[in-house]
Amino acid sequence: MSMLCPRCVKASLFQIVHRKFSAASANYSQEKRRVVVTGLGVVSPVGCSVPRAWKNVLSGVSAIGKLTDVAYEKLPCRVAAQINRDELDVENHFGKSELKTMARATAFALIAAKEALGMAQWTPPEEDIEACQRTGVAIGMGMVDLMDVCETNEALKRGYNRVSPFFVPRILPNMPAGQLSIKYGFRGPNHSVSTACATGAHSIGDAFRFVQRGDADVMVCGGAEACISPLGIAGFCRLRALSTSFNEDPERASRPFDDARDGFVMGEGSATFVLEELNHAKARKAKIIGEVLGYGLSGDASHLTAPREDGTGAMLAMERALKDASISPSDVGYINAHATSTPIGDAIEARSIRTLFKNNWKQLGVSSTKGAHGHLLGAAGNLEGLFTILACRDGKMPPTINLENISTEMQGMNFVANDAQDWLPVDGKRRVALKNSFGFGGTNASLCFAEYRE
């Protein structure tokens, strides 16, 4: 009896799944396809695995600390949420030659994607051409590595030959997506957006539509960011966007919706989703974590850095996500807010929620997890989206920590202050949530997630 090699067996299994999937979906092409989440991965200040990050966020742990390097001494803000190097050292994951080709954010994205693909059990071999061609990537990055730019500029002063041939690839925002596609041989859509702090949410939303409309059966999506540096901190300080009042008490610096909030705290990391067409996931007996129901986008058309005062930009994004999901505001039980801990932004978002959910805002849970992990900029929407989908799955709303005194104009709302809350389904309905993300330039995104049910 002849023995089959493991790679041939694996390729055959993937081909069988695709044949079953094609047969199951033959009459489905005219409808919007259901899109589910089958994998998650994370590299974040609160943890570098999904179980650890979720546990810490639910526990109200703060990962914000002091910036102790001498280069930060004279800056107004000297706090940030950084990856714990005792938990994750990128040099343990890549060889020296590999690290020369990638920015730190790209490394974060590849590590998070590895966890997500492992959870989804989706790594088709190169021999399965169809599976590879029907799997795509959508990973965004908000800002390039400013330290890389500064150091390369200094190298150029010493001579042209000191400039790395990988400098340009390292700073291109689409390289996390490119590197991931190359590593795993994914030849479906290779997509990247860079929409400031809405990048991660836009990446997931775009990937959702690629799967929903048949451009791919599987999408690996999310965002990555690693721009904590003296120049980055200085630039945001000049915008008066960062917290400056808690340099000696960093764990209290990020405080969404609190009366003493004075700016956001920069964070770094990546979070990755594996999105999959429902029939495709069921054909291969994948474990389903949750479902993406809708996606809404809008523009403020108002100001470079401040949200529109009347909150209509945020409202339009949420309203369009609900419309795309074919649900009403009364179906939503939880909103993971963008709320970054800025005086203006948090108040406007709260106002927009109260206006849109005028009949049920008192029954809503609204929280921002940024008090725990800071603001990951281009990786904010995807990291917080990960916590939102887990909230739907587990029936736990993560807390808004450091919330001691709710501002007067926001009184009466349930901001899940300081402690996680149980989220019980109402009338047997499945749990449905929104995740908001807003970016400089007036770009807004809202994702609608839900507990998966047949």
Tab-separated table of C-alpha atoms in Angstrom:
chain	number	residue	atom	x	y	z
A	1	MET	CA	0.000	0.000	0.000
A	2	SER	CA	1.504	3.341	-1.011
A	3	MET	CA	1.891	6.097	1.575
A	4	LEU	CA	0.768	9.670	0.833
A	5	CYS	CA	2.992	12.510	1.972
A	6	PRO	CA	1.461	14.884	4.602
A	7	ARG	CA	1.566	17.868	2.201
A	8	CYS	CA	-0.391	15.951	-0.448
A	9	VAL	CA	-2.994	14.883	2.125
A	10	LYS	CA	-3.355	18.489	3.345
A	11	ALA	CA	-3.723	19.803	-0.210
A	12	SER	CA	-6.367	17.173	-0.946
A	13	LEU	CA	-8.348	18.128	2.155
A	14	PHE	CA	-8.370	21.802	1.179
A	15	GLN	CA	-9.509	20.879	-2.354
A	16	ILE	CA	-12.365	18.774	-0.949
A	17	VAL	CA	-13.495	21.718	1.204
A	18	HIS	CA	-13.535	23.997	-1.833
A	19	ARG	CA	-15.525	21.505	-3.931
A	20	LYS	CA	-18.079	21.132	-1.122
A	21	PHE	CA	-18.189	24.890	-0.691
A	22	SER	CA	-18.764	25.486	-4.405
A	23	ALA	CA	-21.645	23.014	-4.442
A	24	ALA	CA	-23.204	24.446	-1.268
A	25	SER	CA	-23.073	28.005	-2.540
A	26	ALA	CA	-24.186	27.422	-6.140
A	27	ASN	CA	-27.573	29.069	-5.476
A	28	TYR	CA	-26.179	31.763	-3.183
A	29	SER	CA	-24.418	34.071	-5.620
A	30	GLN	CA	-27.292	36.521	-6.005
A	31	GLU	CA	-27.497	37.249	-2.254
A	32	LYS	CA	-25.190	38.973	0.196
A	33	ARG	CA	-23.047	36.229	1.640
A	34	ARG	CA	-22.854	35.875	5.428
A	35	VAL	CA	-19.418	36.640	6.840
A	36	VAL	CA	-18.162	35.062	10.058
A	37	VAL	CA	-15.028	35.368	12.191
A	38	THR	CA	-13.022	32.157	12.502
A	39	GLY	CA	-9.683	33.461	13.772
A	40	LEU	CA	-8.255	36.225	15.965
A	41	GLY	CA	-4.703	37.244	16.828
A	42	VAL	CA	-3.253	40.075	18.880
A	43	VAL	CA	-0.039	41.827	19.840
A	44	SER	CA	-0.908	44.588	22.295
A	45	PRO	CA	0.210	46.373	25.455
A	46	VAL	CA	-2.380	44.386	27.461
A	47	GLY	CA	-1.267	41.040	26.092
A	48	CYS	CA	0.286	39.271	23.129
A	49	SER	CA	-2.255	36.494	22.805
A	50	VAL	CA	-6.032	36.624	22.576
A	51	PRO	CA	-6.753	34.898	25.932
A	52	ARG	CA	-4.252	37.076	27.818
A	53	ALA	CA	-5.366	40.385	26.263
A	54	TRP	CA	-9.059	39.606	26.799
A	55	LYS	CA	-8.505	38.566	30.418
A	56	ASN	CA	-6.513	41.712	31.196
A	57	VAL	CA	-9.015	44.052	29.554
A	58	LEU	CA	-11.923	42.462	31.409
A	59	SER	CA	-9.929	42.763	34.658
A	60	GLY	CA	-9.349	46.494	34.157
A	61	VAL	CA	-5.569	46.180	33.948
A	62	SER	CA	-3.727	49.276	32.690
A	63	ALA	CA	-0.636	48.750	30.531
A	64	ILE	CA	0.331	52.438	30.336
A	65	GLY	CA	3.734	53.373	31.718
A	66	LYS	CA	6.401	56.068	31.774
A	67	LEU	CA	8.654	56.887	28.825
A	68	THR	CA	12.019	56.849	30.545
A	69	ASP	CA	14.419	57.485	27.649
A	70	VAL	CA	16.297	60.776	27.922
A	71	ALA	CA	14.859	61.849	24.544
A	72	TYR	CA	11.429	62.246	26.164
A	73	GLU	CA	12.571	64.300	29.167
A	74	LYS	CA	11.638	67.701	27.783
A	75	LEU	CA	8.373	66.686	26.116
A	76	PRO	CA	5.011	67.622	27.665
A	77	CYS	CA	3.774	64.002	27.451
A	78	ARG	CA	5.996	61.283	28.881
A	79	VAL	CA	3.650	58.278	28.990
A	80	ALA	CA	2.706	55.592	26.466
A	81	ALA	CA	1.325	52.045	26.192
A	82	GLN	CA	4.152	49.873	24.891
A	83	ILE	CA	4.504	46.180	24.151
A	84	ASN	CA	6.004	44.342	27.117
A	85	ARG	CA	9.347	43.141	25.735
A	86	ASP	CA	9.497	40.410	28.367
A	87	GLU	CA	6.349	38.993	26.794
A	88	LEU	CA	7.239	39.646	23.159
A	89	ASP	CA	10.615	40.271	21.549
A	90	VAL	CA	10.297	40.405	17.752
A	91	GLU	CA	13.880	39.161	17.424
A	92	ASN	CA	12.694	35.802	18.742
A	93	HIS	CA	10.237	35.509	15.860
A	94	PHE	CA	12.357	36.547	12.879
A	95	GLY	CA	15.917	36.168	11.664
A	96	LYS	CA	18.190	39.197	11.281
A	97	SER	CA	17.861	39.176	7.504
A	98	GLU	CA	14.055	39.152	7.793
A	99	LEU	CA	14.019	42.031	10.256
A	100	LYS	CA	16.044	44.162	7.835
A	101	THR	CA	13.125	44.030	5.392
A	102	MET	CA	10.316	45.053	7.723
A	103	ALA	CA	9.209	47.832	10.035
A	104	ARG	CA	8.341	46.995	13.633
A	105	ALA	CA	4.625	47.374	12.824
A	106	THR	CA	4.952	44.779	10.059
A	107	ALA	CA	6.530	42.361	12.518
A	108	PHE	CA	3.602	42.900	14.898
A	109	ALA	CA	1.143	42.223	12.077
A	110	LEU	CA	2.831	38.965	11.059
A	111	ILE	CA	2.906	37.696	14.655
A	112	ALA	CA	-0.763	38.544	15.223
A	113	ALA	CA	-1.708	36.944	11.897
A	114	LYS	CA	0.073	33.731	12.827
A	115	GLU	CA	-2.099	33.412	15.930
A	116	ALA	CA	-5.266	34.223	13.980
A	117	LEU	CA	-4.536	31.725	11.208
A	118	GLY	CA	-3.681	29.096	13.782
A	119	MET	CA	-6.976	29.684	15.576
A	120	ALA	CA	-8.847	29.499	12.258
A	121	GLN	CA	-6.797	26.475	11.145
A	122	TRP	CA	-6.467	28.044	7.721
A	123	THR	CA	-3.072	27.745	6.036
A	124	PRO	CA	-3.710	26.235	2.602
A	125	PRO	CA	-0.617	24.760	0.938
A	126	GLU	CA	0.730	26.319	-2.269
A	127	GLU	CA	-0.426	23.251	-4.183
A	128	ASP	CA	-4.045	24.203	-3.532
A	129	ILE	CA	-4.091	27.053	-6.035
A	130	GLU	CA	-7.812	27.726	-5.699
A	131	ALA	CA	-7.676	28.096	-1.903
A	132	CYS	CA	-4.714	30.466	-2.144
A	133	GLN	CA	-6.369	32.513	-4.875
A	134	ARG	CA	-9.577	32.811	-2.859
A	135	THR	CA	-7.763	34.013	0.291
A	136	GLY	CA	-6.907	37.694	0.557
A	137	VAL	CA	-5.249	40.168	2.902
A	138	ALA	CA	-6.310	43.622	4.104
A	139	ILE	CA	-3.882	45.016	6.669
A	140	GLY	CA	-3.517	48.772	7.142
A	141	MET	CA	-1.052	51.051	8.899
A	142	GLY	CA	-1.740	54.585	10.059
A	143	MET	CA	1.768	56.053	10.222
A	144	VAL	CA	5.184	54.942	9.064
A	145	ASP	CA	7.994	54.299	11.539
A	146	LEU	CA	9.272	57.837	12.219
A	147	MET	CA	12.396	56.514	13.969
A	148	ASP	CA	13.289	54.653	10.789
A	149	VAL	CA	12.938	57.887	8.812
A	150	CYS	CA	15.060	59.865	11.302
A	151	GLU	CA	17.775	57.225	11.508
A	152	THR	CA	17.922	56.832	7.721
A	153	ASN	CA	18.249	60.582	7.309
A	154	GLU	CA	21.236	60.526	9.690
A	155	ALA	CA	22.710	57.611	7.739
A	156	LEU	CA	22.399	59.576	4.498
A	157	LYS	CA	24.471	62.404	6.046
A	158	ARG	CA	27.289	59.884	6.486
A	159	GLY	CA	26.993	58.681	2.872
A	160	TYR	CA	24.606	57.412	0.198
A	161	ASN	CA	25.703	53.804	0.680
A	162	ARG	CA	24.631	53.928	4.331
A	163	VAL	CA	20.968	54.073	3.269
A	164	SER	CA	19.370	50.636	3.494
A	165	PRO	CA	17.995	49.235	0.218
A	166	PHE	CA	14.991	48.139	2.320
A	167	PHE	CA	14.251	51.654	3.601
A	168	VAL	CA	11.423	52.342	1.162
A	169	PRO	CA	9.733	48.922	1.576
A	170	ARG	CA	9.934	49.324	5.355
A	171	ILE	CA	8.043	52.613	5.383
A	172	LEU	CA	5.342	51.799	2.827
A	173	PRO	CA	1.974	51.485	4.658
A	174	ASN	CA	0.919	48.495	2.543
A	175	MET	CA	3.900	46.347	3.486
A	176	PRO	CA	2.252	44.502	6.400
A	177	ALA	CA	-0.319	43.262	3.870
A	178	GLY	CA	2.358	42.571	1.279
A	179	GLN	CA	4.632	40.647	3.637
A	180	LEU	CA	1.712	38.583	4.927
A	181	SER	CA	0.531	37.740	1.422
A	182	ILE	CA	4.023	36.652	0.400
A	183	LYS	CA	4.624	34.594	3.551
A	184	TYR	CA	1.474	32.496	3.175
A	185	GLY	CA	0.996	32.589	-0.590
A	186	PHE	CA	-2.392	34.326	-0.412
A	187	ARG	CA	-3.295	35.551	-3.900
A	188	GLY	CA	-6.755	36.983	-3.348
A	189	PRO	CA	-7.273	40.741	-2.798
A	190	ASN	CA	-4.075	42.342	-1.477
A	191	HIS	CA	-5.420	45.509	0.087
A	192	SER	CA	-4.265	48.213	2.468
A	193	VAL	CA	-5.856	51.409	3.704
A	194	SER	CA	-4.306	54.232	5.701
A	195	THR	CA	-7.061	56.337	7.205
A	196	ALA	CA	-5.418	57.550	10.406
A	197	CYS	CA	-7.154	56.175	13.502
A	198	ALA	CA	-9.944	54.564	11.459
A	199	THR	CA	-7.474	52.351	9.548
A	200	GLY	CA	-8.104	49.105	11.440
A	201	ALA	CA	-11.879	49.396	11.239
A	202	HIS	CA	-11.806	50.296	7.547
A	203	SER	CA	-9.550	47.286	6.878
A	204	ILE	CA	-12.015	44.912	8.545
A	205	GLY	CA	-14.967	46.564	6.841
A	206	ASP	CA	-13.400	46.424	3.396
A	207	ALA	CA	-12.435	42.779	3.940
A	208	PHE	CA	-16.002	42.039	5.047
A	209	ARG	CA	-17.289	43.398	1.765
A	210	PHE	CA	-14.707	41.483	-0.275
A	211	VAL	CA	-16.030	38.253	1.242
A	212	GLN	CA	-19.664	39.319	1.251
A	213	ARG	CA	-19.604	40.167	-2.450
A	214	GLY	CA	-17.591	37.176	-3.610
A	215	ASP	CA	-14.127	38.637	-4.263
A	216	ALA	CA	-12.685	36.192	-1.720
A	217	ASP	CA	-13.824	33.365	0.520
A	218	VAL	CA	-11.342	34.126	3.299
A	219	MET	CA	-9.740	37.453	4.279
A	220	VAL	CA	-6.991	38.080	6.821
A	221	CYS	CA	-7.484	41.653	7.982
A	222	GLY	CA	-6.665	44.275	10.595
A	223	GLY	CA	-4.108	46.979	11.244
A	224	ALA	CA	-0.690	47.551	12.768
A	225	GLU	CA	1.050	50.498	14.401
A	226	ALA	CA	4.439	51.146	15.972
A	227	CYS	CA	5.176	54.862	15.989
A	228	ILE	CA	5.952	55.625	19.633
A	229	SER	CA	9.041	57.820	19.282
A	230	PRO	CA	10.232	61.250	20.436
A	231	LEU	CA	9.222	62.770	17.098
A	232	GLY	CA	5.811	61.091	17.147
A	233	ILE	CA	5.122	62.175	20.731
A	234	ALA	CA	6.349	65.707	19.999
A	235	GLY	CA	4.151	65.998	16.911
A	236	PHE	CA	0.988	64.953	18.719
A	237	CYS	CA	1.906	67.180	21.675
A	238	ARG	CA	2.095	70.155	19.328
A	239	LEU	CA	-1.467	69.306	18.272
A	240	ARG	CA	-2.371	69.309	21.982
A	241	ALA	CA	-3.805	65.842	21.480
A	242	LEU	CA	-1.888	63.910	24.172
A	243	SER	CA	-2.393	63.640	27.918
A	244	THR	CA	0.126	65.752	29.851
A	245	SER	CA	-1.306	65.822	33.391
A	246	PHE	CA	-0.479	62.281	34.496
A	247	ASN	CA	3.228	61.885	33.727
A	248	GLU	CA	3.860	60.746	37.314
A	249	ASP	CA	0.781	58.538	37.427
A	250	PRO	CA	0.706	56.952	33.946
A	251	GLU	CA	-1.847	54.239	34.680
A	252	ARG	CA	-4.467	56.984	35.181
A	253	ALA	CA	-3.543	58.992	32.072
A	254	SER	CA	-6.069	57.508	29.634
A	255	ARG	CA	-9.538	58.119	31.046
A	256	PRO	CA	-12.315	58.108	28.410
A	257	PHE	CA	-15.495	60.010	29.314
A	258	ASP	CA	-13.997	61.168	32.626
A	259	ASP	CA	-14.239	64.828	33.624
A	260	ALA	CA	-10.440	64.992	34.096
A	261	ARG	CA	-9.527	63.619	30.666
A	262	ASP	CA	-6.936	65.778	28.926
A	263	GLY	CA	-5.803	63.851	25.847
A	264	PHE	CA	-5.013	60.406	24.550
A	265	VAL	CA	-2.077	58.099	25.277
A	266	MET	CA	-0.227	56.532	22.341
A	267	GLY	CA	-0.094	52.765	22.065
A	268	GLU	CA	1.377	50.189	19.680
A	269	GLY	CA	0.574	46.729	18.385
A	270	SER	CA	-1.613	44.816	15.965
A	271	ALA	CA	-4.778	42.724	15.916
A	272	THR	CA	-5.857	40.416	13.126
A	273	PHE	CA	-9.162	38.844	12.104
A	274	VAL	CA	-9.779	35.891	9.813
A	275	LEU	CA	-13.099	36.546	8.080
A	276	GLU	CA	-14.741	33.765	6.163
A	277	GLU	CA	-17.867	33.104	4.134
A	278	LEU	CA	-20.251	31.119	6.314
A	279	ASN	CA	-20.750	28.119	4.009
A	280	HIS	CA	-17.007	27.909	3.434
A	281	ALA	CA	-16.404	27.845	7.198
A	282	LYS	CA	-19.103	25.241	7.777
A	283	ALA	CA	-17.847	23.027	4.953
A	284	ARG	CA	-14.494	22.672	6.688
A	285	LYS	CA	-16.057	22.513	10.182
A	286	ALA	CA	-14.299	25.674	11.371
A	287	LYS	CA	-15.073	27.000	14.835
A	288	ILE	CA	-17.055	30.230	14.440
A	289	ILE	CA	-16.312	33.032	16.910
A	290	GLY	CA	-18.863	35.606	15.760
A	291	GLU	CA	-20.373	37.326	12.754
A	292	VAL	CA	-19.914	40.638	10.939
A	293	LEU	CA	-23.308	42.069	10.052
A	294	GLY	CA	-22.623	45.527	8.647
A	295	TYR	CA	-20.212	48.322	7.853
A	296	GLY	CA	-20.795	52.059	7.646
A	297	LEU	CA	-18.542	54.903	6.509
A	298	SER	CA	-18.844	58.675	6.497
A	299	GLY	CA	-16.880	61.911	6.259
A	300	ASP	CA	-17.176	64.917	8.567
A	301	ALA	CA	-16.175	67.428	5.868
A	302	SER	CA	-15.370	69.789	8.715
A	303	HIS	CA	-11.860	69.995	10.236
A	304	LEU	CA	-8.396	68.451	9.917
A	305	THR	CA	-8.235	67.027	13.432
A	306	ALA	CA	-11.476	67.756	15.308
A	307	PRO	CA	-14.719	65.830	14.814
A	308	ARG	CA	-17.792	67.652	13.587
A	309	GLU	CA	-19.373	69.431	16.566
A	310	ASP	CA	-22.899	68.200	15.939
A	311	GLY	CA	-21.721	64.578	15.786
A	312	THR	CA	-23.370	63.910	12.426
A	313	GLY	CA	-20.234	62.226	11.051
A	314	ALA	CA	-20.300	59.587	13.783
A	315	MET	CA	-24.072	59.257	13.521
A	316	LEU	CA	-23.944	58.675	9.771
A	317	ALA	CA	-21.327	55.933	10.128
A	318	MET	CA	-23.346	54.136	12.819
A	319	GLU	CA	-26.631	54.622	10.966
A	320	ARG	CA	-25.140	53.216	7.755
A	321	ALA	CA	-23.672	50.220	9.580
A	322	LEU	CA	-27.117	49.438	11.012
A	323	LYS	CA	-28.732	49.846	7.601
A	324	ASP	CA	-26.122	47.564	6.017
A	325	ALA	CA	-26.846	44.997	8.729
A	326	SER	CA	-30.616	45.374	8.227
A	327	ILE	CA	-31.218	45.978	11.919
A	328	SER	CA	-32.619	48.828	14.018
A	329	PRO	CA	-31.003	50.753	16.901
A	330	SER	CA	-33.143	48.794	19.372
A	331	ASP	CA	-31.314	45.577	18.368
A	332	VAL	CA	-27.957	46.888	19.644
A	333	GLY	CA	-26.936	46.163	23.232
A	334	TYR	CA	-23.350	47.407	23.361
A	335	ILE	CA	-21.155	49.998	21.655
A	336	ASN	CA	-17.381	49.909	21.842
A	337	ALA	CA	-16.687	53.612	21.470
A	338	HIS	CA	-13.779	55.271	19.730
A	339	ALA	CA	-13.491	57.620	22.773
A	340	THR	CA	-9.780	58.388	23.046
A	341	SER	CA	-9.868	60.441	26.274
A	342	THR	CA	-9.917	63.857	24.605
A	343	PRO	CA	-12.228	66.578	25.985
A	344	ILE	CA	-13.925	67.315	22.658
A	345	GLY	CA	-14.015	63.914	20.955
A	346	ASP	CA	-15.512	61.871	23.800
A	347	ALA	CA	-18.314	64.363	24.383
A	348	ILE	CA	-19.257	64.517	20.703
A	349	GLU	CA	-19.333	60.735	20.346
A	350	ALA	CA	-21.508	60.376	23.464
A	351	ARG	CA	-23.853	63.031	22.105
A	352	SER	CA	-24.117	61.271	18.742
A	353	ILE	CA	-24.961	57.961	20.456
A	354	ARG	CA	-27.686	59.579	22.546
A	355	THR	CA	-29.150	61.203	19.448
A	356	LEU	CA	-29.147	58.110	17.231
A	357	PHE	CA	-30.293	55.757	20.005
A	358	LYS	CA	-32.851	58.231	21.337
A	359	ASN	CA	-35.313	55.522	22.382
A	360	ASN	CA	-32.919	53.071	24.026
A	361	TRP	CA	-29.633	54.809	24.934
A	362	LYS	CA	-30.288	54.199	28.635
A	363	GLN	CA	-30.336	50.445	27.974
A	364	LEU	CA	-27.046	50.519	26.045
A	365	GLY	CA	-23.655	49.612	27.427
A	366	VAL	CA	-21.001	51.971	26.033
A	367	SER	CA	-17.328	51.561	26.861
A	368	SER	CA	-13.855	52.456	25.642
A	369	THR	CA	-11.008	50.081	26.411
A	370	LYS	CA	-8.379	52.722	25.631
A	371	GLY	CA	-7.918	53.375	29.346
A	372	ALA	CA	-6.206	49.987	29.475
A	373	HIS	CA	-4.121	49.923	26.289
A	374	GLY	CA	-3.981	53.507	25.060
A	375	HIS	CA	-4.763	54.610	21.541
A	376	LEU	CA	-3.171	52.375	18.910
A	377	LEU	CA	-3.947	54.838	16.097
A	378	GLY	CA	-4.098	52.747	12.904
A	379	ALA	CA	-4.480	49.558	14.975
A	380	ALA	CA	-7.175	50.919	17.309
A	381	GLY	CA	-10.309	49.844	15.448
A	382	ASN	CA	-9.148	46.278	14.925
A	383	LEU	CA	-7.863	45.749	18.488
A	384	GLU	CA	-11.054	47.167	19.961
A	385	GLY	CA	-13.074	45.297	17.342
A	386	LEU	CA	-11.481	42.103	18.650
A	387	PHE	CA	-12.705	42.922	22.156
A	388	THR	CA	-16.143	43.745	20.729
A	389	ILE	CA	-16.555	40.392	18.965
A	390	LEU	CA	-15.424	38.604	22.141
A	391	ALA	CA	-17.984	40.623	24.134
A	392	CYS	CA	-20.676	39.323	21.761
A	393	ARG	CA	-19.413	35.767	22.133
A	394	ASP	CA	-18.915	35.707	25.908
A	395	GLY	CA	-21.635	38.090	27.078
A	396	LYS	CA	-19.166	40.349	28.880
A	397	MET	CA	-18.875	44.094	28.282
A	398	PRO	CA	-15.286	45.302	28.902
A	399	PRO	CA	-14.940	48.263	31.269
A	400	THR	CA	-13.982	51.888	30.791
A	401	ILE	CA	-11.282	52.218	33.438
A	402	ASN	CA	-10.245	55.414	35.236
A	403	LEU	CA	-13.797	56.674	34.986
A	404	GLU	CA	-14.210	58.505	38.293
A	405	ASN	CA	-16.436	61.484	37.447
A	406	ILE	CA	-18.622	61.413	34.347
A	407	SER	CA	-18.838	64.788	32.666
A	408	THR	CA	-22.125	66.630	33.219
A	409	GLU	CA	-23.232	66.493	29.578
A	410	MET	CA	-22.850	62.697	29.557
A	411	GLN	CA	-24.656	61.846	32.802
A	412	GLY	CA	-27.093	58.950	32.671
A	413	MET	CA	-25.211	56.794	30.166
A	414	ASN	CA	-23.894	53.366	31.127
A	415	PHE	CA	-20.171	53.632	30.381
A	416	VAL	CA	-19.416	50.273	32.070
A	417	ALA	CA	-17.329	52.197	34.578
A	418	ASN	CA	-14.239	50.425	35.945
A	419	ASP	CA	-15.699	46.900	36.108
A	420	ALA	CA	-16.822	44.544	33.369
A	421	GLN	CA	-20.552	43.897	33.176
A	422	ASP	CA	-22.538	40.831	32.198
A	423	TRP	CA	-24.395	41.251	28.931
A	424	LEU	CA	-27.543	39.184	29.016
A	425	PRO	CA	-29.524	38.626	25.811
A	426	VAL	CA	-32.933	40.329	25.695
A	427	ASP	CA	-35.988	38.237	24.736
A	428	GLY	CA	-33.748	35.459	23.483
A	429	LYS	CA	-32.201	37.664	20.793
A	430	ARG	CA	-28.543	37.328	19.923
A	431	ARG	CA	-26.081	39.933	21.177
A	432	VAL	CA	-25.341	42.717	18.647
A	433	ALA	CA	-22.720	45.456	19.020
A	434	LEU	CA	-21.219	48.410	17.182
A	435	LYS	CA	-17.544	49.360	17.044
A	436	ASN	CA	-16.758	52.992	16.190
A	437	SER	CA	-13.497	54.396	14.822
A	438	PHE	CA	-12.813	57.977	13.751
A	439	GLY	CA	-9.695	59.488	12.211
A	440	PHE	CA	-8.024	62.803	11.450
A	441	GLY	CA	-9.303	64.308	8.238
A	442	GLY	CA	-12.858	63.547	9.315
A	443	THR	CA	-12.947	59.882	8.293
A	444	ASN	CA	-15.370	57.642	10.205
A	445	ALA	CA	-16.135	53.925	10.300
A	446	SER	CA	-18.563	51.783	12.244
A	447	LEU	CA	-18.692	47.985	12.282
A	448	CYS	CA	-21.654	45.891	13.368
A	449	PHE	CA	-20.693	42.609	15.061
A	450	ALA	CA	-22.925	39.891	16.476
A	451	GLU	CA	-22.961	36.660	18.381
A	452	TYR	CA	-23.082	33.846	15.824
A	453	ARG	CA	-26.303	31.875	15.534
A	454	GLU	CA	-27.550	29.597	12.782
